[in-house]
Amino acid sequence: MLPFATEEGSEGGFSGPSILDFFPPAVLFEGTPFELNRIMILRLVVVALLILVFWLGTRKMQLVPGRFQGAVEMGLDLVRVNIAEDLLGKKDGRRFLPLLTTIFFLVLFMNLTGIIPGINIAGTSVIGLPLVLAIASYIAFIYAGLRKHPGAFLRNALFPPGVPWPLYIIVTPIEFVSMFILRPITLTLRLLMNMVVGHLLLVLFFSASAFFMTDLGGGWILAGVGTQVFGIAFTFFEILVAVLQAYVFTLLTAVYLQLALAEEH
């Protein structure tokens, strides 16, 4: 794997990863509302790739699927069976399956770009995309609750039944902050921070390897080998994190929908 690009120090010394990695310069349409940097272009490419993969995988469905169709169906079944239907049941699971499927595969593919040489940064490592997905999850949660329990959803969410009325002075603000503010914030930050930290660590390992082996040389080459090994090991760990974060984000969205649809509302 090639070392990650880092800013050169003024005296040619080692320069580690920077938060500026997540704010690259504009590539297209600079100075316009449609300005694109390499992360935005990456996101557009991933969306196009997802559309292409699922179009090719489902355009000519066969009773006995080939390898490609089988892989696509296995991925779709993961979301449909293990998340949507397990938590929401078949009827509600089918209603919200498009949302859950979109969230899972969009987050997964965007996360995995962080370990691809030459790209080296996840599409979810800048707050815009995680925030948009969290807002979509939040809107679906509110919509599901109001549609299923139009007269009781907000009332029971803010004033839980069975609580002595004087305690509502304390309980209601806590419920409001927890349900309507912290949920989208925690969804956003959980995904964002994992991808940011993963990028910074991979940059640190591989750029340190290049510095030890090429700039210092001698006995430092052994240190470079060590950081290279850590970098490769952490790359595999980052793949696991990418999959888990996609699963957790989708699972939590389904859990919130389940809570909104629960009969106690």
Coordinates of C-alpha atoms in Angstrom, one line a residue:
M1 CA 0.0 0.0 0.0
L2 CA 1.3 3.4 -0.9
P3 CA 2.0 5.9 1.9
F4 CA -0.7 8.5 2.5
A5 CA 0.0 12.0 1.4
T6 CA 1.0 14.4 4.1
E7 CA 2.1 18.0 4.2
E8 CA 5.9 18.4 4.1
G9 CA 7.5 20.1 7.0
S10 CA 9.5 23.3 6.3
E11 CA 12.8 21.4 6.9
G12 CA 11.8 18.2 5.3
G13 CA 11.1 16.5 8.6
F14 CA 8.2 14.2 9.5
S15 CA 4.8 15.8 9.2
G16 CA 1.9 13.7 10.6
P17 CA -1.8 13.8 9.6
S18 CA -3.7 17.0 9.8
I19 CA -7.4 18.0 10.1
L20 CA -6.8 19.8 6.8
D21 CA -6.9 16.3 5.1
F22 CA -10.7 16.6 5.4
F23 CA -10.9 19.9 3.7
P24 CA -9.0 19.5 0.4
P25 CA -8.9 22.3 -2.2
A26 CA -11.6 22.7 -4.8
V27 CA -11.2 20.6 -8.0
L28 CA -14.2 21.8 -10.0
F29 CA -16.5 24.8 -10.1
E30 CA -14.4 26.7 -7.5
G31 CA -16.1 29.7 -6.1
T32 CA -19.6 28.6 -7.1
P33 CA -22.4 26.9 -5.1
F34 CA -21.5 23.7 -7.0
E35 CA -17.9 23.6 -5.9
L36 CA -16.5 20.1 -5.7
N37 CA -13.4 18.9 -3.9
R38 CA -12.1 15.4 -4.1
I39 CA -14.3 14.1 -1.2
M40 CA -17.4 15.4 -2.9
I41 CA -16.4 13.8 -6.2
L42 CA -15.7 10.6 -4.3
R43 CA -19.2 10.6 -2.9
L44 CA -20.7 11.1 -6.4
V45 CA -18.6 8.3 -7.8
V46 CA -19.7 6.0 -4.9
V47 CA -23.4 6.8 -5.5
A48 CA -23.0 6.1 -9.2
L49 CA -21.1 2.8 -8.4
L50 CA -23.9 1.7 -6.0
I51 CA -26.6 2.4 -8.6
L52 CA -24.6 0.5 -11.2
V53 CA -23.9 -2.5 -8.9
F54 CA -27.6 -2.9 -8.0
W55 CA -28.8 -2.3 -11.5
L56 CA -26.5 -5.0 -12.9
G57 CA -27.3 -7.3 -10.0
T58 CA -31.1 -7.1 -10.4
R59 CA -31.8 -6.3 -14.0
K60 CA -32.0 -10.0 -15.1
M61 CA -33.0 -12.0 -12.1
Q62 CA -32.6 -15.7 -12.5
L63 CA -34.2 -18.5 -10.4
V64 CA -30.7 -20.0 -9.9
P65 CA -28.6 -16.9 -9.4
G66 CA -25.0 -16.5 -10.6
R67 CA -22.2 -15.4 -8.3
F68 CA -22.8 -11.7 -8.8
Q69 CA -26.6 -11.9 -8.4
G70 CA -26.1 -14.1 -5.4
A71 CA -23.8 -11.6 -3.8
V72 CA -26.2 -8.8 -4.4
E73 CA -29.1 -10.8 -3.0
M74 CA -27.1 -11.9 0.0
G75 CA -26.4 -8.2 0.8
L76 CA -30.0 -7.2 0.4
D77 CA -31.2 -10.1 2.5
L78 CA -28.8 -9.1 5.3
V79 CA -30.7 -5.8 5.6
R80 CA -34.2 -7.2 4.9
V81 CA -34.1 -10.2 7.2
N82 CA -31.6 -9.4 9.9
I83 CA -32.5 -5.8 10.4
A84 CA -35.8 -4.8 8.9
E85 CA -38.0 -7.9 9.5
D86 CA -36.3 -8.9 12.7
L87 CA -37.0 -5.5 14.3
L88 CA -40.1 -4.2 12.5
G89 CA -41.9 -7.3 11.3
K90 CA -42.6 -8.2 7.7
K91 CA -45.2 -5.5 7.1
D92 CA -43.4 -2.5 8.6
G93 CA -40.1 -3.9 7.6
R94 CA -41.2 -3.8 4.0
R95 CA -42.3 -0.2 4.3
F96 CA -39.0 1.0 5.6
L97 CA -36.8 -1.4 3.7
P98 CA -35.8 1.1 1.0
L99 CA -34.6 3.6 3.6
L100 CA -32.7 1.0 5.6
T101 CA -31.1 -0.6 2.5
T102 CA -30.0 2.8 1.2
I103 CA -28.5 3.8 4.6
F104 CA -26.6 0.5 5.0
F105 CA -25.0 0.3 1.6
L106 CA -24.3 4.0 1.3
V107 CA -22.5 4.1 4.6
L108 CA -20.7 0.8 3.9
F109 CA -19.4 1.9 0.5
M110 CA -18.5 5.4 1.7
N111 CA -16.6 3.9 4.7
L112 CA -14.6 1.5 2.6
T113 CA -13.1 4.2 0.5
G114 CA -11.0 5.1 3.5
I115 CA -8.8 2.0 3.0
I116 CA -8.4 2.1 -0.8
P117 CA -4.9 3.2 -1.9
G118 CA -5.0 6.5 -3.9
I119 CA -8.3 7.6 -2.2
N120 CA -7.4 7.1 1.5
I121 CA -10.3 9.0 2.9
A122 CA -13.9 7.9 3.7
G123 CA -16.8 9.7 2.2
T124 CA -18.3 9.7 5.7
S125 CA -15.3 11.4 7.4
V126 CA -16.7 14.9 6.7
I127 CA -19.8 15.8 8.7
G128 CA -22.2 16.6 5.8
L129 CA -23.1 13.0 4.8
P130 CA -23.4 11.5 8.3
L131 CA -25.6 14.5 9.2
V132 CA -27.8 14.1 6.2
L133 CA -28.3 10.4 6.9
A134 CA -29.0 11.0 10.6
I135 CA -31.6 13.7 9.7
A136 CA -33.2 11.2 7.2
S137 CA -33.3 8.6 10.1
Y138 CA -34.8 11.2 12.5
I139 CA -37.5 12.3 10.0
A140 CA -38.4 8.7 9.4
F141 CA -38.7 8.2 13.2
I142 CA -41.0 11.2 13.6
Y143 CA -43.0 10.3 10.6
A144 CA -43.5 6.7 11.7
G145 CA -44.6 7.7 15.2
L146 CA -47.0 10.4 14.0
R147 CA -48.5 8.1 11.3
K148 CA -49.0 5.2 13.6
H149 CA -50.1 7.2 16.7
P150 CA -51.1 10.6 15.5
G151 CA -52.7 11.7 18.8
A152 CA -50.4 10.0 21.3
F153 CA -46.9 9.8 19.9
L154 CA -45.6 13.2 21.0
R155 CA -47.6 13.3 24.2
N156 CA -46.4 9.9 25.4
A157 CA -42.8 10.6 24.2
L158 CA -42.6 13.8 26.3
F159 CA -45.0 12.7 29.2
P160 CA -44.4 9.0 29.7
P161 CA -47.5 7.3 31.2
G162 CA -47.3 6.2 34.8
V163 CA -44.9 8.9 35.9
P164 CA -46.2 11.0 38.9
W165 CA -47.1 14.4 37.4
P166 CA -44.7 16.5 39.6
L167 CA -41.8 14.5 38.1
Y168 CA -42.7 15.7 34.6
I169 CA -40.8 18.9 35.5
I170 CA -37.6 16.8 35.4
V171 CA -38.6 13.9 33.1
T172 CA -40.1 15.9 30.2
P173 CA -36.9 18.1 29.4
I174 CA -34.8 14.9 29.7
E175 CA -37.0 13.0 27.3
F176 CA -37.1 15.9 24.9
V177 CA -33.4 16.3 24.8
S178 CA -32.8 12.6 24.6
M179 CA -35.3 11.8 21.9
F180 CA -35.4 14.8 19.7
I181 CA -31.9 16.3 20.0
L182 CA -29.3 13.7 21.1
R183 CA -30.5 10.9 18.8
P184 CA -29.5 12.6 15.5
I185 CA -26.4 14.1 17.1
T186 CA -25.1 10.7 18.4
L187 CA -25.9 9.0 15.1
T188 CA -23.9 11.6 13.3
L189 CA -20.9 11.8 15.7
R190 CA -20.6 8.0 16.1
L191 CA -20.1 7.5 12.4
L192 CA -18.1 10.6 11.8
M193 CA -15.6 10.2 14.6
N194 CA -14.9 6.5 13.8
M195 CA -14.0 7.4 10.2
V196 CA -12.0 10.5 11.2
V197 CA -9.9 8.5 13.7
G198 CA -9.4 5.6 11.3
H199 CA -8.1 8.0 8.6
L200 CA -5.7 9.8 11.0
L201 CA -4.3 6.5 12.3
L202 CA -3.7 5.0 8.9
V203 CA -2.1 8.2 7.7
L204 CA 0.2 8.2 10.8
F205 CA 1.3 4.6 10.4
F206 CA 2.0 4.6 6.7
S207 CA 3.6 8.1 6.5
A208 CA 5.8 7.2 9.5
S209 CA 6.9 4.0 7.7
A210 CA 7.9 6.1 4.7
F211 CA 9.7 8.6 6.9
F212 CA 11.7 5.9 8.8
M213 CA 12.6 3.9 5.7
T214 CA 13.4 6.6 3.2
D215 CA 14.3 9.7 5.2
L216 CA 16.2 8.2 8.1
G217 CA 17.3 4.8 6.9
G218 CA 19.8 2.7 8.8
G219 CA 18.5 1.2 12.0
W220 CA 15.3 3.2 11.6
I221 CA 14.2 0.8 8.8
L222 CA 13.3 -1.7 11.5
A223 CA 11.0 0.9 13.1
G224 CA 9.5 1.5 9.6
V225 CA 8.8 -2.2 9.2
G226 CA 7.0 -2.1 12.6
T227 CA 4.8 0.8 11.7
Q228 CA 4.1 -0.8 8.3
V229 CA 3.0 -4.0 10.0
F230 CA 0.8 -2.0 12.3
G231 CA -0.6 0.0 9.3
I232 CA -1.5 -3.2 7.4
A233 CA -3.1 -4.8 10.6
F234 CA -5.1 -1.6 11.2
T235 CA -6.3 -1.6 7.6
F236 CA -8.0 -4.9 8.2
F237 CA -9.4 -3.6 11.5
E238 CA -10.7 -0.5 9.6
I239 CA -12.5 -2.8 7.2
L240 CA -14.3 -4.4 10.2
V241 CA -15.1 -0.9 11.6
A242 CA -16.5 0.2 8.2
V243 CA -18.9 -2.8 8.1
L244 CA -19.8 -2.5 11.8
Q245 CA -20.6 1.2 11.5
A246 CA -22.8 0.7 8.5
Y247 CA -24.6 -2.1 10.4
V248 CA -24.9 -0.1 13.7
F249 CA -26.2 3.0 11.9
T250 CA -28.8 1.0 10.1
L251 CA -29.7 -1.0 13.2
L252 CA -30.2 2.1 15.3
T253 CA -32.4 3.6 12.7
A254 CA -34.5 0.4 12.7
V255 CA -34.6 0.5 16.6
Y256 CA -35.8 4.1 16.6
L257 CA -38.5 3.2 14.0
Q258 CA -39.5 0.2 16.2
L259 CA -39.9 2.5 19.3
A260 CA -42.0 4.9 17.2
L261 CA -44.3 2.1 16.1
A262 CA -44.6 0.4 19.5
E263 CA -48.1 -0.1 20.7
E264 CA -47.6 1.6 24.0
H265 CA -47.7 4.9 22.2

